[in-house]
PDB file of C-alpha atoms in Angstrom:
ATOM      1  CA  MET A 805      40.866  31.496  24.658  1.00 49.00           C
ATOM      2  CA  THR A 806      38.562  31.168  27.973  1.00 50.00           C
ATOM      3  CA  ASP A 807      36.325  28.533  27.314  1.00 54.00           C
ATOM      4  CA  VAL A 808      32.874  29.486  28.937  1.00 53.00           C
ATOM      5  CA  LEU A 809      30.044  26.851  30.730  1.00 53.00           C
ATOM      6  CA  THR A 810      26.911  27.556  29.728  1.00 60.00           C
ATOM      7  CA  GLN A 811      23.771  25.826  30.593  1.00 62.00           C
ATOM      8  CA  PRO A 812      22.382  23.830  27.602  1.00 68.00           C
ATOM      9  CA  ARG A 813      19.015  24.866  26.825  1.00 69.00           C
ATOM     10  CA  PRO A 814      16.467  21.994  27.830  1.00 70.00           C
ATOM     11  CA  ILE A 815      14.701  19.883  25.436  1.00 63.00           C
ATOM     12  CA  ARG A 816      11.219  20.512  25.647  1.00 60.00           C
ATOM     13  CA  LEU A 817       8.639  16.834  26.627  1.00 58.00           C
ATOM     14  CA  LYS A 818       5.045  17.932  25.302  1.00 58.00           C
ATOM     15  CA  GLY A 819       2.232  14.905  25.318  1.00 58.00           C
ATOM     16  CA  ARG A 820       0.280  14.903  22.388  1.00 61.00           C
ATOM     17  CA  SER A 821      -2.990  13.288  21.649  1.00 63.00           C
ATOM     18  CA  PHE A 822      -3.109  11.543  17.566  1.00 68.00           C
ATOM     19  CA  LEU A 823      -6.033   9.675  16.330  1.00 69.00           C
ATOM     20  CA  ALA A 824      -5.141   6.214  15.436  1.00 77.00           C
ATOM     21  CA  LEU A 825      -6.962   3.179  14.024  1.00 81.00           C
ATOM     22  CA  ALA A 826      -7.084   0.473  16.098  1.00 85.00           C
ATOM     23  CA  LEU A 827      -7.063  -3.595  13.974  1.00 89.00           C
ATOM     24  CA  THR A 828      -8.118  -5.783  15.838  1.00 90.00           C
ATOM     25  CA  PRO A 829      -6.815  -9.706  14.523  1.00 93.00           C
ATOM     26  CA  GLU A 830      -8.718 -12.594  14.365  1.00 93.00           C
ATOM     27  CA  LEU A 831      -7.241 -16.351  14.281  1.00 93.00           C
ATOM     28  CA  PRO A 832      -6.602 -17.753  12.947  1.00 94.00           C
ATOM     29  CA  PHE A 833      -4.353 -14.477  10.898  1.00 94.00           C
ATOM     30  CA  GLU A 834      -4.246 -16.242   7.623  1.00 95.00           C
ATOM     31  CA  ASP A 835      -7.984 -16.273   7.082  1.00 94.00           C
ATOM     32  CA  TRP A 836      -8.232 -11.833   8.620  1.00 94.00           C
ATOM     33  CA  LEU A 837      -5.678 -11.344   6.292  1.00 94.00           C
ATOM     34  CA  VAL A 838      -7.451 -12.600   3.626  1.00 93.00           C
ATOM     35  CA  ARG A 839     -10.585 -10.102   4.915  1.00 90.00           C
ATOM     36  CA  LEU A 840      -8.001  -7.052   5.458  1.00 89.00           C
ATOM     37  CA  ASP A 841      -7.013  -7.530   1.421  1.00 89.00           C
ATOM     38  CA  ASP A 842      -9.958  -7.639   0.576  1.00 85.00           C
ATOM     39  CA  LEU A 843     -10.671  -4.369   2.402  1.00 82.00           C
ATOM     40  CA  ALA A 844      -7.350  -2.349   0.820  1.00 81.00           C
ATOM     41  CA  ALA A 845      -8.278  -3.514  -3.266  1.00 81.00           C
ATOM     42  CA  ARG A 846     -11.855  -2.136  -2.753  1.00 74.00           C
ATOM     43  CA  SER A 847     -10.655   1.020  -0.927  1.00 71.00           C
ATOM     44  CA  ALA A 848      -7.620   1.429  -2.160  1.00 65.00           C
ATOM     45  CA  GLY A 849      -5.430   3.379   0.064  1.00 68.00           C
ATOM     46  CA  PHE A 850      -6.940   3.340   2.703  1.00 73.00           C
ATOM     47  CA  PHE A 851      -4.390   2.465   5.403  1.00 74.00           C
ATOM     48  CA  LEU A 852      -1.879   4.619   3.133  1.00 68.00           C
ATOM     49  CA  ARG A 853      -0.102   7.570   5.911  1.00 70.00           C
ATOM     50  CA  ARG A 854      -2.369   6.101   8.455  1.00 76.00           C
ATOM     51  CA  PRO A 855      -1.251   5.093  11.696  1.00 82.00           C
ATOM     52  CA  VAL A 856      -2.532   1.789  13.402  1.00 88.00           C
ATOM     53  CA  VAL A 857      -2.729   0.329  16.267  1.00 90.00           C
ATOM     54  CA  LEU A 858      -2.858  -3.717  16.386  1.00 92.00           C
ATOM     55  CA  ASP A 859      -5.224  -4.742  19.427  1.00 92.00           C
ATOM     56  CA  VAL A 860      -4.405  -8.471  20.727  1.00 92.00           C
ATOM     57  CA  ASP A 861      -5.997  -8.665  23.563  1.00 90.00           C
ATOM     58  CA  GLY A 862      -7.155 -12.525  24.526  1.00 90.00           C
ATOM     59  CA  LEU A 863      -5.511 -13.701  21.706  1.00 92.00           C
ATOM     60  CA  ASP A 864      -3.405 -17.013  22.707  1.00 93.00           C
ATOM     61  CA  ILE A 865      -0.894 -17.256  20.240  1.00 93.00           C
ATOM     62  CA  GLU A 866       3.549 -17.172  20.624  1.00 93.00           C
ATOM     63  CA  LYS A 867       5.485 -14.467  19.686  1.00 92.00           C
ATOM     64  CA  ALA A 868       6.639 -15.555  16.398  1.00 93.00           C
ATOM     65  CA  GLU A 869       3.415 -15.881  15.041  1.00 95.00           C
ATOM     66  CA  LEU A 870       3.115 -11.997  16.517  1.00 94.00           C
ATOM     67  CA  ARG A 871       5.763 -10.889  14.836  1.00 93.00           C
ATOM     68  CA  GLU A 872       4.979 -12.355  11.105  1.00 95.00           C
ATOM     69  CA  LEU A 873       1.917 -10.678  11.772  1.00 95.00           C
ATOM     70  CA  VAL A 874       3.013  -7.277  12.339  1.00 94.00           C
ATOM     71  CA  GLY A 875       5.567  -8.930   9.206  1.00 93.00           C
ATOM     72  CA  GLN A 876       2.877  -9.380   7.168  1.00 94.00           C
ATOM     73  CA  LEU A 877       1.296  -6.071   7.420  1.00 93.00           C
ATOM     74  CA  SER A 878       4.259  -4.779   7.864  1.00 91.00           C
ATOM     75  CA  ALA A 879       4.657  -6.166   3.559  1.00 91.00           C
ATOM     76  CA  ARG A 880       1.273  -4.918   2.509  1.00 89.00           C
ATOM     77  CA  ASN A 881       2.142  -1.123   4.615  1.00 87.00           C
ATOM     78  CA  VAL A 882       0.555  -0.877   7.071  1.00 89.00           C
ATOM     79  CA  ARG A 883       1.510   0.698   9.484  1.00 88.00           C
ATOM     80  CA  VAL A 884       1.857  -0.383  13.435  1.00 91.00           C
ATOM     81  CA  MET A 885       3.231   2.169  15.724  1.00 90.00           C
ATOM     82  CA  GLY A 886       2.482   0.488  18.576  1.00 90.00           C
ATOM     83  CA  ILE A 887       0.570  -2.748  20.299  1.00 92.00           C
ATOM     84  CA  GLU A 888      -2.234  -3.013  22.669  1.00 91.00           C
ATOM     85  CA  GLY A 889      -2.769  -5.979  24.692  1.00 90.00           C
ATOM     86  CA  ALA A 890       0.048  -8.537  24.435  1.00 89.00           C
ATOM     87  CA  ARG A 891       1.745  -9.681  27.540  1.00 89.00           C
ATOM     88  CA  SER A 892       5.405  -8.511  27.962  1.00 87.00           C
ATOM     89  CA  SER A 893       7.339 -11.625  26.574  1.00 88.00           C
ATOM     90  CA  LEU A 894       5.257 -11.209  23.181  1.00 90.00           C
ATOM     91  CA  LEU A 895       7.765  -7.987  22.312  1.00 88.00           C
ATOM     92  CA  GLY A 896      11.087  -7.319  21.443  1.00 85.00           C
ATOM     93  CA  ALA A 897      13.324  -4.827  20.672  1.00 85.00           C
ATOM     94  CA  ASP A 898      13.474  -5.906  16.727  1.00 86.00           C
ATOM     95  CA  MET A 899       8.297  -4.803  17.825  1.00 90.00           C
ATOM     96  CA  PRO A 900       6.126  -2.376  18.128  1.00 90.00           C
ATOM     97  CA  PRO A 901       5.772  -0.278  21.166  1.00 90.00           C
ATOM     98  CA  ALA A 902       3.867  -1.648  23.724  1.00 87.00           C
ATOM     99  CA  MET A 903      -0.066   0.530  24.335  1.00 82.00           C
ATOM    100  CA  THR A 904      -2.075   1.372  26.999  1.00 75.00           C
ATOM    101  CA  ASP A 905      -4.747   3.168  28.477  1.00 65.00           C
ATOM    102  CA  GLY A 906      -6.161   2.944  24.669  1.00 61.00           C
ATOM    103  CA  ARG A 907      -9.896   4.337  24.336  1.00 54.00           C
ATOM    104  CA  PRO A 908     -12.144   6.208  22.685  1.00 51.00           C
ATOM    105  CA  ALA A 909     -11.054  10.273  22.069  1.00 44.00           C
ATOM    106  CA  ALA A 910     -14.588  11.632  23.122  1.00 38.00           C
ATOM    107  CA  ASP A 911     -14.294   9.784  26.961  1.00 33.00           C
ATOM    108  CA  ILE A 912     -12.964  12.572  28.822  1.00 29.00           C
ATOM    109  CA  GLU A 913     -14.770  12.495  32.031  1.00 33.00           C
ATOM    110  CA  GLU A 914     -14.622  15.942  33.771  1.00 34.00           C
ATOM    111  CA  PRO A 915     -13.236  16.137  37.878  1.00 36.00           C
ATOM    112  CA  ALA A 916     -15.828  15.855  40.044  1.00 39.00           C
ATOM    113  CA  ALA A 917     -16.616  18.987  41.876  1.00 42.00           C
ATOM    114  CA  GLU A 918     -15.979  19.445  45.000  1.00 40.00           C
ATOM    115  CA  GLU A 919     -18.686  20.097  48.033  1.00 42.00           C
ATOM    116  CA  PRO A 920     -19.599  23.235  49.471  1.00 40.00           C
ATOM    117  CA  SER A 921     -18.485  21.945  52.968  1.00 38.00           C
ATOM    118  CA  LYS A 922     -14.986  20.479  51.563  1.00 38.00           C
ATOM    119  CA  LYS A 923     -14.843  24.551  49.744  1.00 37.00           C
ATOM    120  CA  ALA A 924     -15.709  26.675  52.289  1.00 35.00           C
ATOM    121  CA  GLY A 925     -14.811  24.515  55.517  1.00 37.00           C
ATOM    122  CA  LYS A 926     -17.547  23.272  58.144  1.00 38.00           C
ATOM    123  CA  ALA A 927     -20.716  25.784  58.433  1.00 36.00           C
ATOM    124  CA  GLU A 928     -23.038  26.041  60.757  1.00 38.00           C
ATOM    125  CA  LYS A 929     -26.831  24.851  61.089  1.00 39.00           C
ATOM    126  CA  ALA A 930     -28.681  27.482  59.682  1.00 38.00           C
ATOM    127  CA  GLU A 931     -32.014  27.523  60.822  1.00 42.00           C
ATOM    128  CA  PRO A 932     -35.218  26.083  58.418  1.00 41.00           C
ATOM    129  CA  VAL A 933     -37.004  29.211  56.910  1.00 39.00           C
ATOM    130  CA  GLU A 934     -40.220  28.639  55.065  1.00 42.00           C
ATOM    131  CA  THR A 935     -40.165  29.635  51.551  1.00 39.00           C
ATOM    132  CA  ALA A 936     -42.597  29.082  48.606  1.00 44.00           C
ATOM    133  CA  ALA A 937     -41.286  25.833  46.626  1.00 46.00           C
ATOM    134  CA  ALA A 938     -39.703  27.083  44.034  1.00 44.00           C
ATOM    135  CA  PRO A 939     -40.640  25.116  39.990  1.00 49.00           C
ATOM    136  CA  ALA A 940     -38.597  22.812  39.396  1.00 53.00           C
ATOM    137  CA  SER A 941     -35.546  23.571  36.933  1.00 52.00           C
ATOM    138  CA  PRO A 942     -35.256  21.624  33.621  1.00 54.00           C
ATOM    139  CA  PRO A 943     -32.425  19.171  33.497  1.00 53.00           C
ATOM    140  CA  PRO A 944     -29.047  20.336  32.453  1.00 53.00           C
ATOM    141  CA  MET A 945     -29.221  20.087  28.148  1.00 51.00           C
ATOM    142  CA  HIS A 946     -26.182  17.879  27.239  1.00 51.00           C
ATOM    143  CA  THR A 947     -24.368  19.320  24.163  1.00 55.00           C
ATOM    144  CA  VAL A 948     -23.181  17.689  21.976  1.00 59.00           C
ATOM    145  CA  PRO A 949     -20.078  19.086  20.248  1.00 79.00           C
ATOM    146  CA  SER A 950     -19.764  18.864  15.929  1.00 89.00           C
ATOM    147  CA  MET A 951     -17.986  20.487  13.541  1.00 92.00           C
ATOM    148  CA  VAL A 952     -18.348  22.215  10.653  1.00 93.00           C
ATOM    149  CA  VAL A 953     -16.341  22.400   7.050  1.00 93.00           C
ATOM    150  CA  ALA A 954     -18.047  25.502   4.525  1.00 92.00           C
ATOM    151  CA  ARG A 955     -16.351  24.183   1.546  1.00 92.00           C
ATOM    152  CA  PRO A 956     -16.016  20.225  -0.407  1.00 93.00           C
ATOM    153  CA  VAL A 957     -13.399  18.359   0.941  1.00 93.00           C
ATOM    154  CA  ARG A 958     -10.870  17.584  -1.779  1.00 92.00           C
ATOM    155  CA  SER A 959      -8.871  14.411  -2.926  1.00 89.00           C
ATOM    156  CA  GLY A 960      -6.542  13.192  -0.722  1.00 84.00           C
ATOM    157  CA  GLN A 961      -7.943  15.529   2.251  1.00 87.00           C
ATOM    158  CA  SER A 962      -9.216  13.753   5.680  1.00 86.00           C
ATOM    159  CA  ILE A 963     -10.754  15.711   8.426  1.00 89.00           C
ATOM    160  CA  PHE A 964     -10.989  13.974  11.755  1.00 86.00           C
ATOM    161  CA  PHE A 965     -13.178  15.240  14.325  1.00 88.00           C
ATOM    162  CA  PRO A 966     -13.488  11.981  17.375  1.00 84.00           C
ATOM    163  CA  GLU A 967     -15.868  14.260  18.974  1.00 86.00           C
ATOM    164  CA  GLY A 968     -19.174  14.051  17.869  1.00 91.00           C
ATOM    165  CA  ASP A 969     -21.118  15.394  14.371  1.00 95.00           C
ATOM    166  CA  VAL A 970     -19.462  16.403  11.089  1.00 95.00           C
ATOM    167  CA  THR A 971     -20.954  18.224   8.601  1.00 96.00           C
ATOM    168  CA  ILE A 972     -19.728  19.156   5.485  1.00 95.00           C
ATOM    169  CA  VAL A 973     -21.667  21.963   3.051  1.00 94.00           C
ATOM    170  CA  GLY A 974     -19.864  21.037  -0.112  1.00 93.00           C
ATOM    171  CA  SER A 975     -18.662  17.347  -1.830  1.00 95.00           C
ATOM    172  CA  VAL A 976     -16.439  14.879  -0.403  1.00 95.00           C
ATOM    173  CA  ALA A 977     -14.652  13.557  -3.691  1.00 95.00           C
ATOM    174  CA  SER A 978     -13.356  10.087  -4.266  1.00 92.00           C
ATOM    175  CA  GLY A 979      -9.894   9.543  -1.813  1.00 89.00           C
ATOM    176  CA  ALA A 980     -11.089  12.301   0.387  1.00 91.00           C
ATOM    177  CA  GLU A 981     -12.043  10.941   3.793  1.00 91.00           C
ATOM    178  CA  ILE A 982     -14.194  12.320   6.785  1.00 93.00           C
ATOM    179  CA  VAL A 983     -13.520  10.176  10.352  1.00 91.00           C
ATOM    180  CA  ALA A 984     -16.377  11.518  13.231  1.00 91.00           C
ATOM    181  CA  GLY A 985     -17.264  10.418  16.913  1.00 90.00           C
ATOM    182  CA  GLY A 986     -20.781  10.875  15.813  1.00 93.00           C
ATOM    183  CA  SER A 987     -22.728  11.165  12.393  1.00 96.00           C
ATOM    184  CA  ILE A 988     -21.926  13.079   9.774  1.00 96.00           C
ATOM    185  CA  HIS A 989     -23.639  15.329   7.185  1.00 97.00           C
ATOM    186  CA  VAL A 990     -22.814  15.790   3.656  1.00 97.00           C
ATOM    187  CA  TYR A 991     -24.803  18.623   1.417  1.00 95.00           C
ATOM    188  CA  GLY A 992     -23.759  17.079  -1.719  1.00 95.00           C
ATOM    189  CA  PRO A 993     -21.879  14.204  -2.989  1.00 96.00           C
ATOM    190  CA  LEU A 994     -20.189  11.531  -1.101  1.00 97.00           C
ATOM    191  CA  ARG A 995     -17.596   9.715  -3.260  1.00 95.00           C
ATOM    192  CA  GLY A 996     -14.873   9.800  -0.677  1.00 93.00           C
ATOM    193  CA  ARG A 997     -15.193   6.898   2.500  1.00 93.00           C
ATOM    194  CA  ALA A 998     -17.273   7.930   5.674  1.00 94.00           C
ATOM    195  CA  MET A 999     -16.251   6.808   8.891  1.00 93.00           C
ATOM    196  CA  ALA A1000     -19.074   7.274  11.576  1.00 94.00           C
ATOM    197  CA  GLY A1001     -19.334   6.288  15.555  1.00 92.00           C
ATOM    198  CA  THR A1002     -15.725   5.974  15.661  1.00 87.00           C
ATOM    199  CA  THR A1003     -15.748   5.870  19.778  1.00 83.00           C
ATOM    200  CA  GLY A1004     -17.971   3.763  19.763  1.00 86.00           C
ATOM    201  CA  ASN A1005     -20.923   5.082  18.867  1.00 91.00           C
ATOM    202  CA  ALA A1006     -23.229   2.635  17.011  1.00 92.00           C
ATOM    203  CA  SER A1007     -25.542   4.902  17.138  1.00 95.00           C
ATOM    204  CA  ALA A1008     -24.381   7.551  14.290  1.00 95.00           C
ATOM    205  CA  ARG A1009     -25.669   7.712  11.161  1.00 96.00           C
ATOM    206  CA  ILE A1010     -24.331   8.969   7.759  1.00 97.00           C
ATOM    207  CA  PHE A1011     -26.497  11.543   5.331  1.00 97.00           C
ATOM    208  CA  CYS A1012     -25.762  12.274   2.199  1.00 96.00           C
ATOM    209  CA  ARG A1013     -27.231  13.927  -0.892  1.00 96.00           C
ATOM    210  CA  THR A1014     -25.939  12.137  -3.334  1.00 96.00           C
ATOM    211  CA  LEU A1015     -24.692   8.338  -2.324  1.00 97.00           C
ATOM    212  CA  GLU A1016     -21.272   7.817  -4.188  1.00 96.00           C
ATOM    213  CA  ALA A1017     -18.957   6.340  -1.486  1.00 95.00           C
ATOM    214  CA  GLU A1018     -15.871   4.663  -1.931  1.00 93.00           C
ATOM    215  CA  LEU A1019     -16.459   3.573   1.457  1.00 92.00           C
ATOM    216  CA  ILE A1020     -19.242   3.644   4.558  1.00 94.00           C
ATOM    217  CA  ALA A1021     -18.886   2.571   8.528  1.00 92.00           C
ATOM    218  CA  ILE A1022     -20.831   2.998  11.694  1.00 93.00           C
ATOM    219  CA  ASP A1023     -18.166   1.594  14.426  1.00 90.00           C
ATOM    220  CA  GLY A1024     -16.388  -0.268  12.846  1.00 87.00           C
ATOM    221  CA  TYR A1025     -18.967  -2.513  10.601  1.00 89.00           C
ATOM    222  CA  TYR A1026     -17.885  -1.377   7.308  1.00 89.00           C
ATOM    223  CA  LYS A1027     -19.554  -1.212   3.266  1.00 91.00           C
ATOM    224  CA  THR A1028     -17.339  -0.483   0.287  1.00 90.00           C
ATOM    225  CA  ALA A1029     -19.078   0.614  -2.972  1.00 89.00           C
ATOM    226  CA  GLU A1030     -19.015  -3.048  -4.767  1.00 89.00           C
ATOM    227  CA  ASP A1031     -21.262  -4.167  -1.603  1.00 89.00           C
ATOM    228  CA  MET A1032     -23.399  -1.507  -2.204  1.00 91.00           C
ATOM    229  CA  GLU A1033     -27.249  -1.892  -2.960  1.00 92.00           C
ATOM    230  CA  PRO A1034     -26.385  -0.012  -6.396  1.00 92.00           C
ATOM    231  CA  GLU A1035     -30.394   1.212  -6.415  1.00 94.00           C
ATOM    232  CA  LEU A1036     -29.340   3.491  -4.029  1.00 94.00           C
ATOM    233  CA  ARG A1037     -26.025   4.924  -5.581  1.00 94.00           C
ATOM    234  CA  GLY A1038     -26.591   8.743  -6.856  1.00 94.00           C
ATOM    235  CA  LYS A1039     -29.067   9.111  -4.425  1.00 95.00           C
ATOM    236  CA  PRO A1040     -29.726  11.258  -0.984  1.00 96.00           C
ATOM    237  CA  VAL A1041     -29.374   8.675   1.144  1.00 96.00           C
ATOM    238  CA  GLN A1042     -29.090   7.837   5.855  1.00 96.00           C
ATOM    239  CA  ILE A1043     -27.430   4.847   6.731  1.00 96.00           C
ATOM    240  CA  TRP A1044     -27.593   3.489   9.874  1.00 96.00           C
ATOM    241  CA  LEU A1045     -26.112   0.336  11.551  1.00 94.00           C
ATOM    242  CA  GLU A1046     -28.845  -2.479  12.881  1.00 93.00           C
ATOM    243  CA  GLY A1047     -26.872  -4.741  15.347  1.00 89.00           C
ATOM    244  CA  GLU A1048     -23.804  -5.806  12.948  1.00 86.00           C
ATOM    245  CA  ALA A1049     -25.822  -5.021  10.071  1.00 90.00           C
ATOM    246  CA  ILE A1050     -24.879  -1.655   8.481  1.00 93.00           C
ATOM    247  CA  LYS A1051     -28.853  -0.175   7.346  1.00 94.00           C
ATOM    248  CA  ALA A1052     -29.639   2.518   3.914  1.00 94.00           C
ATOM    249  CA  ALA A1053     -32.884   3.580   2.976  1.00 94.00           C
ATOM    250  CA  THR A1054     -33.286   6.871   0.635  1.00 94.00           C
ATOM    251  CA  LEU A1055     -34.117  10.336   2.647  1.00 90.00           C
ATOM    252  CA  GLY A1056     -37.562  11.805   1.496  1.00 77.00           C
TER     253      GLY A1056
END
């Protein structure tokens, strides 16, 4: 028999961008973990199957402290997929990899348009021509991307849309989750978790026809069901952020 040597088929390597939750721990870690446990206890499944990036930028810590923190998170079923802002001396083969250049998913800069002279070469100087003054054209309108989900969001489902607003035409069940870079509109009962302004948009709001949420958050600041005003439960509500405080009021 004759062995036939063939060129192996190349492996395709493709880039992907995924939405991850960034945790920014504070010193001392023991106190911060207590607050994390409190959040997890009041919102069951908050970290379940969720990729997490640990942002330790600016923290004066040692390698052993970082390793202990990652271990404590792992024991809480918080899966750290990478560490951002850590010095190279803090990381090792037994630690999650370093991550850099993390930024909100909505921050996509358009390439600057080239000047006409660069496209077509140097043009000859034209003689001035008198013309009637044309009315100034209005500035281009900035459109905000949005997603409309024309069905109820069932328990265990997640809707991620970091580019803009999310509108749910129906209910959001307990155990379901809506994550939006902009505002969230729910034309039905909101029983699950709603996180708006996740890309740093502090002006985002949450609107719902019936407030029964497990957790609501805007720009990283959150309230669980136990923290919400009982007089707002079961009513049409809008929720917004003032400084670092979440505010809520009935609609209508």
